[in-house]
Short mmCIF file of C-alpha atoms in Angstrom, two decimals:
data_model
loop_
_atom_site.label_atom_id
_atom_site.label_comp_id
_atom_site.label_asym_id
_atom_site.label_seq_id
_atom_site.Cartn_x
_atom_site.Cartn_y
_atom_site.Cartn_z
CA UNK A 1 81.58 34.05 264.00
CA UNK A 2 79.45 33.19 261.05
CA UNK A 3 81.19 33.06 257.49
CA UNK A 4 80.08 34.73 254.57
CA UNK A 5 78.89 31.94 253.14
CA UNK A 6 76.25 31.10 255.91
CA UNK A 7 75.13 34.57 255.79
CA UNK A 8 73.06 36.91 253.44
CA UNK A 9 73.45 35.83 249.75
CA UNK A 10 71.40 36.92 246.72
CA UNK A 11 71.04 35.11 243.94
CA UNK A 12 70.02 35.99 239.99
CA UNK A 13 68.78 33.77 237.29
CA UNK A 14 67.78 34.80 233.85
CA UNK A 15 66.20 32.41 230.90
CA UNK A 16 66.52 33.66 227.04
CA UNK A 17 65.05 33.21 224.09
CA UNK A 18 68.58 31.62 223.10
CA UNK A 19 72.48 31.18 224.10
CA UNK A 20 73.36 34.42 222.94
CA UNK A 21 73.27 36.91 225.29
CA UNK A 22 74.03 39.89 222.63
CA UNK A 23 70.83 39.56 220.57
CA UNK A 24 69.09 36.38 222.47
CA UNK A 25 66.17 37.76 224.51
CA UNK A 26 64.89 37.62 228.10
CA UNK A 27 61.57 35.73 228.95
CA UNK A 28 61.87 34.45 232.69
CA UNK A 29 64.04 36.03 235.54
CA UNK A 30 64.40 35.59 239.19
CA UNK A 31 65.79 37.13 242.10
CA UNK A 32 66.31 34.99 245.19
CA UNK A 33 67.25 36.20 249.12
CA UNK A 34 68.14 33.49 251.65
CA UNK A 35 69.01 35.77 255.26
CA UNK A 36 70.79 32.80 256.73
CA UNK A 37 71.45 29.28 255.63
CA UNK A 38 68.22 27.34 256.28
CA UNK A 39 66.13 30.64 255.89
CA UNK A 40 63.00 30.85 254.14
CA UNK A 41 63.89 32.62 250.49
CA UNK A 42 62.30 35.69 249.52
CA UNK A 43 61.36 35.45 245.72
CA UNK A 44 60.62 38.23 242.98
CA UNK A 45 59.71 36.31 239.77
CA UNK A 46 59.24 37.73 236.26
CA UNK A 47 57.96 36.25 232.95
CA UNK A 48 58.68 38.61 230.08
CA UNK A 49 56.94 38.67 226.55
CA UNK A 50 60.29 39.81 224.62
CA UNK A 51 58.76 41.95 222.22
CA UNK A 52 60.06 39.70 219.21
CA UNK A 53 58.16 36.52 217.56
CA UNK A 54 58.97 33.31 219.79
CA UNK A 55 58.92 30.47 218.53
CA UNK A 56 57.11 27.16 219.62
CA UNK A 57 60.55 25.61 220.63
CA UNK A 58 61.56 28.50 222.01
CA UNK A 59 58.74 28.68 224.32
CA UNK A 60 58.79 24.92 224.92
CA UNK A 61 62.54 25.21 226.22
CA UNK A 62 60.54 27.16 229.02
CA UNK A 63 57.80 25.30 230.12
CA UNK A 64 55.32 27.39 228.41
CA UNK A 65 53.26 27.92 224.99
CA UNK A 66 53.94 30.92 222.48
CA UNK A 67 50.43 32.03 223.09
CA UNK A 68 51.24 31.55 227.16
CA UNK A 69 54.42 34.03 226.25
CA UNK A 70 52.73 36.42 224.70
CA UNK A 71 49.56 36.61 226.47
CA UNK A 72 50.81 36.34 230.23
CA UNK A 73 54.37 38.23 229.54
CA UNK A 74 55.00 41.53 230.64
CA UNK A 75 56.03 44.04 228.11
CA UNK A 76 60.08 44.13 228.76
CA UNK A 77 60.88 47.90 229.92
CA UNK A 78 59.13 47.61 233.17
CA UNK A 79 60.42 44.26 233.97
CA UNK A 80 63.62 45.49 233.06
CA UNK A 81 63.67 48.43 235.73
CA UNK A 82 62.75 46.34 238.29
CA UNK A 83 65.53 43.54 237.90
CA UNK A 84 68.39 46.56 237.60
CA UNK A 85 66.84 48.16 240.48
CA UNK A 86 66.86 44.89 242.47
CA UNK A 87 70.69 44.29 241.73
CA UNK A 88 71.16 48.21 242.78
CA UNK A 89 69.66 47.77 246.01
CA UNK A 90 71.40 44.34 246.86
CA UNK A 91 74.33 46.12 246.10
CA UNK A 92 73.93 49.23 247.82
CA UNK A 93 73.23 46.41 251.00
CA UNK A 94 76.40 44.50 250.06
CA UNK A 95 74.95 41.81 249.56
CA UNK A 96 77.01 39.03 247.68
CA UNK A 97 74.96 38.08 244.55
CA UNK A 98 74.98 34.44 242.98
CA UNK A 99 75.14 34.28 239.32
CA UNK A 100 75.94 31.23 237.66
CA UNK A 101 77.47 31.58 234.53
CA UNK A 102 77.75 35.28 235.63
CA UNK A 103 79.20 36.59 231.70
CA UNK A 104 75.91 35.07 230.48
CA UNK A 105 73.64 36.24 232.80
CA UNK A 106 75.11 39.63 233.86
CA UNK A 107 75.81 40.23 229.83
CA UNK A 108 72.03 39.38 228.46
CA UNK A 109 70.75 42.00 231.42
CA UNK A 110 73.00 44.95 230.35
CA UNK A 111 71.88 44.56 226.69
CA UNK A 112 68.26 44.50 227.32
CA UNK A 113 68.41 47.53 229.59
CA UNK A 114 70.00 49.02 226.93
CA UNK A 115 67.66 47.53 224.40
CA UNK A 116 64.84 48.62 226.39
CA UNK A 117 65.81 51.06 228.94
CA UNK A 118 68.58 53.45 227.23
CA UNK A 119 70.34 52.34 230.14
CA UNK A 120 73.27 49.99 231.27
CA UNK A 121 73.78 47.15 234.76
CA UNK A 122 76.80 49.85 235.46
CA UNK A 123 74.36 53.08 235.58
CA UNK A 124 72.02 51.07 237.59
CA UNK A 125 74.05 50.12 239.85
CA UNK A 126 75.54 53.62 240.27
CA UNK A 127 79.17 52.88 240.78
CA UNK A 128 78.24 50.68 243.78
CA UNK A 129 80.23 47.34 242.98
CA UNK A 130 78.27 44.39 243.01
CA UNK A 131 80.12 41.30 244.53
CA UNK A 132 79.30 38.20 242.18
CA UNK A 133 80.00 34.31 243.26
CA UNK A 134 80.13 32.53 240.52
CA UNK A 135 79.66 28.36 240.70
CA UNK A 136 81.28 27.21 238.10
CA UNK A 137 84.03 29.66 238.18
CA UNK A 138 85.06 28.81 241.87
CA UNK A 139 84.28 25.37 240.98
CA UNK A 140 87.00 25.08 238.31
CA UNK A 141 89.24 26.61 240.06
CA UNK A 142 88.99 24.69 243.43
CA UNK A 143 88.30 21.81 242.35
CA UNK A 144 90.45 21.99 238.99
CA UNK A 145 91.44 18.57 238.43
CA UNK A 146 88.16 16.93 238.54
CA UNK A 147 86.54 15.58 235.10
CA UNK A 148 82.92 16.15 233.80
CA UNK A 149 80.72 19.08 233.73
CA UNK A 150 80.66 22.31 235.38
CA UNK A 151 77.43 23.40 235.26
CA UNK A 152 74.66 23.51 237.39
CA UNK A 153 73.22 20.31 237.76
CA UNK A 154 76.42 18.73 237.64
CA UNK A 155 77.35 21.45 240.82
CA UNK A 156 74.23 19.96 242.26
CA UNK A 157 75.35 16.12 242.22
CA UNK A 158 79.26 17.17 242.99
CA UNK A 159 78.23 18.80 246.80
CA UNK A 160 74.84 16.97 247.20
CA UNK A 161 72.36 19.90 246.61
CA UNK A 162 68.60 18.88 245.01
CA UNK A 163 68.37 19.70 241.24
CA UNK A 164 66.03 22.30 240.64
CA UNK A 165 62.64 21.49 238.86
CA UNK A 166 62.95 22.56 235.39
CA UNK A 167 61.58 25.89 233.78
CA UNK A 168 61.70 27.82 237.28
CA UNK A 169 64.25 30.37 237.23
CA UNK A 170 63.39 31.38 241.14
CA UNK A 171 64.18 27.59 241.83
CA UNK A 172 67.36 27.43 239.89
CA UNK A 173 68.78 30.77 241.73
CA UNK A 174 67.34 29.11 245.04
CA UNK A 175 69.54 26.00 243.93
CA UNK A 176 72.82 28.38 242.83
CA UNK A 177 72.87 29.54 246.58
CA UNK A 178 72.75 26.35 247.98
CA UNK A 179 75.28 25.42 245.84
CA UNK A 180 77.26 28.16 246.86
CA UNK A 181 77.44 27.21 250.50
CA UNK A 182 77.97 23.50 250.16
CA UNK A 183 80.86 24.32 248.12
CA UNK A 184 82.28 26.94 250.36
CA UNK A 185 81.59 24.68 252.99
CA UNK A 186 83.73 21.66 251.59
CA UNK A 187 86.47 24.48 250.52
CA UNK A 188 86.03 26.60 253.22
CA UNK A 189 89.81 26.51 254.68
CA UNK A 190 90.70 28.56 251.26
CA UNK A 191 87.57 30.50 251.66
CA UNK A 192 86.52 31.50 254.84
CA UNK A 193 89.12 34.28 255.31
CA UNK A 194 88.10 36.04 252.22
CA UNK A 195 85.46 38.70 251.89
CA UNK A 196 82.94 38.56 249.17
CA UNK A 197 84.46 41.53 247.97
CA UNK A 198 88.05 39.83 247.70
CA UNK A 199 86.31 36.36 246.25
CA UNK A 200 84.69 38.79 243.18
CA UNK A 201 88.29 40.11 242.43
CA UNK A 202 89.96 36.70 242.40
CA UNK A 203 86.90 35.39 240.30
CA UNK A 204 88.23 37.85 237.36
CA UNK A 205 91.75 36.30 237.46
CA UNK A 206 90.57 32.42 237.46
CA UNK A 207 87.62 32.98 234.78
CA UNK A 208 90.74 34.77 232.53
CA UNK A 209 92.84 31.82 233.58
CA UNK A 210 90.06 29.01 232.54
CA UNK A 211 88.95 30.55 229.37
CA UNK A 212 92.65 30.71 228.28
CA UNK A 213 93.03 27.27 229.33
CA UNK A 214 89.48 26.27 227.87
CA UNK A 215 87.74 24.79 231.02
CA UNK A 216 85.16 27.70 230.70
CA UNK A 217 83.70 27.84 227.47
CA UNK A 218 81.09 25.83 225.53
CA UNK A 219 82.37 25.75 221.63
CA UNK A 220 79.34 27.81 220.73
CA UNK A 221 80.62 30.82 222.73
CA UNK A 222 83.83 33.16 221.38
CA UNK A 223 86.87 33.33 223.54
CA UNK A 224 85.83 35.85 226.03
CA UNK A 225 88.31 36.47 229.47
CA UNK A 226 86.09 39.45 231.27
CA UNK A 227 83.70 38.83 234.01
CA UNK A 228 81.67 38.77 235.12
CA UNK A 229 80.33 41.53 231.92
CA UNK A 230 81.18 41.14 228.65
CA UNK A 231 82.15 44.60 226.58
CA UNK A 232 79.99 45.75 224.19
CA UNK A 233 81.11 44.59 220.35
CA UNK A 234 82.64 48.05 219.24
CA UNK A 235 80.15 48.41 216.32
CA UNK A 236 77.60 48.18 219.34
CA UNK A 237 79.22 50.99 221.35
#
């Protein structure tokens, strides 16, 4: 019998112009399928000019130039289509998607699709649930009493994975998979009996459950319980 965690997994990984994922705006995303642990990924990679001034550091945080941004970055509302239409169809597969830091990521999509769409993740995805794994939220919850960081590259060190090169989104959702099965691996008497599907629904309690106990949040970011979307602000609704 092979476990869900050896089997199909997706994986999404977005880069901003900032932290916030309300107004901060997209400029590299990725979409990663591994078939079967081992398995040669499949990779759809996007570099977006935002369609707002970025800044030197801003571009720098990337990898790139401002004039590399602007003059090799596709305008947003195409790229935009294509990521919510990738989620769709990995749903519509059921296909577990990887999302680390899933309120970030998941959050910054919806708003630019409705920046630059007149759309939403939910009508994209057509009332087909996606099921998210989240690293650092199954992290903190199965591993709860360790110390130190939760993110990534800590992830990576914690259940031996290779860090990701810096800048590449495609590599750091390659790396978020990875992670995912080493650390189902190592937990797997706790996870092997669940369904993706069941994982994603137990993800919403823990997240509410860290946040409230403050294992999830950087200070920068307000106290926020919902995954793996954030609501809209009601003056934004």
């Amino acid at each position: 019998m092979t476990h869900w965690y050896e089997g199909p997994l997706a994986a999404l990984h977005l880069r901003a112009t900032g932290p916030d994922a309300e107004e901060d705006r997209l400029v590299r995303a990725a979409v990663v399928v591994q078939d079967l642990a081992g398995a040669r990924p499949r990779v759809l990679r996007w570099l977006v000019s935002p369609g707002v001034t970025v800044t030197e550091e801003e571009a720098a945080r990337h990898g790139l130039t401002r004039d590399q941004v602007e003059r090799t970055g596709r305008w947003p509302a195409p790229v935009m289509e294509e990521v919510g239409r990738s989620l769709a169809a990995h749903a519509a597969a059921g296909r577990p998607l990887v999302v680390d830091d899933a309120p970030a990521a998941l959050t910054l999509l919806d708003r630019e699709l409705r920046r630059h769409r007149a759309s939403s993740l939910g009508a994209y995805l057509a009332g087909v649930p996606l099921s998210v794994l989240d690293p650092r939220v199954l992290d903190t919850h199965l591993d709860r009493y360790r110390k130190g960081s939760r993110q990534l590259d800590a992830l990576c060190v914690r259940y031996g994975v290779p860090a990701p090169p810096p800048h590449d989104a495609a590599e750091e959702a390659r790396t978020a998979i990875e992670v995912v099965r080493a650390l189902a691996r190592v937990f797997a008497p706790r996870l092997q009996r669940l369904t993706p599907g069941e994982l994603h629904a137990l993800q919403e309690d823990w997240h509410t459950a860290q946040v409230r106990g403050g294992a999830a949040r950087p200070a920068r970011e307000r106290a926020d319980t919902t995954w793996p979307l954030r609501p809209r602000a009601a003056a934004a609704v």
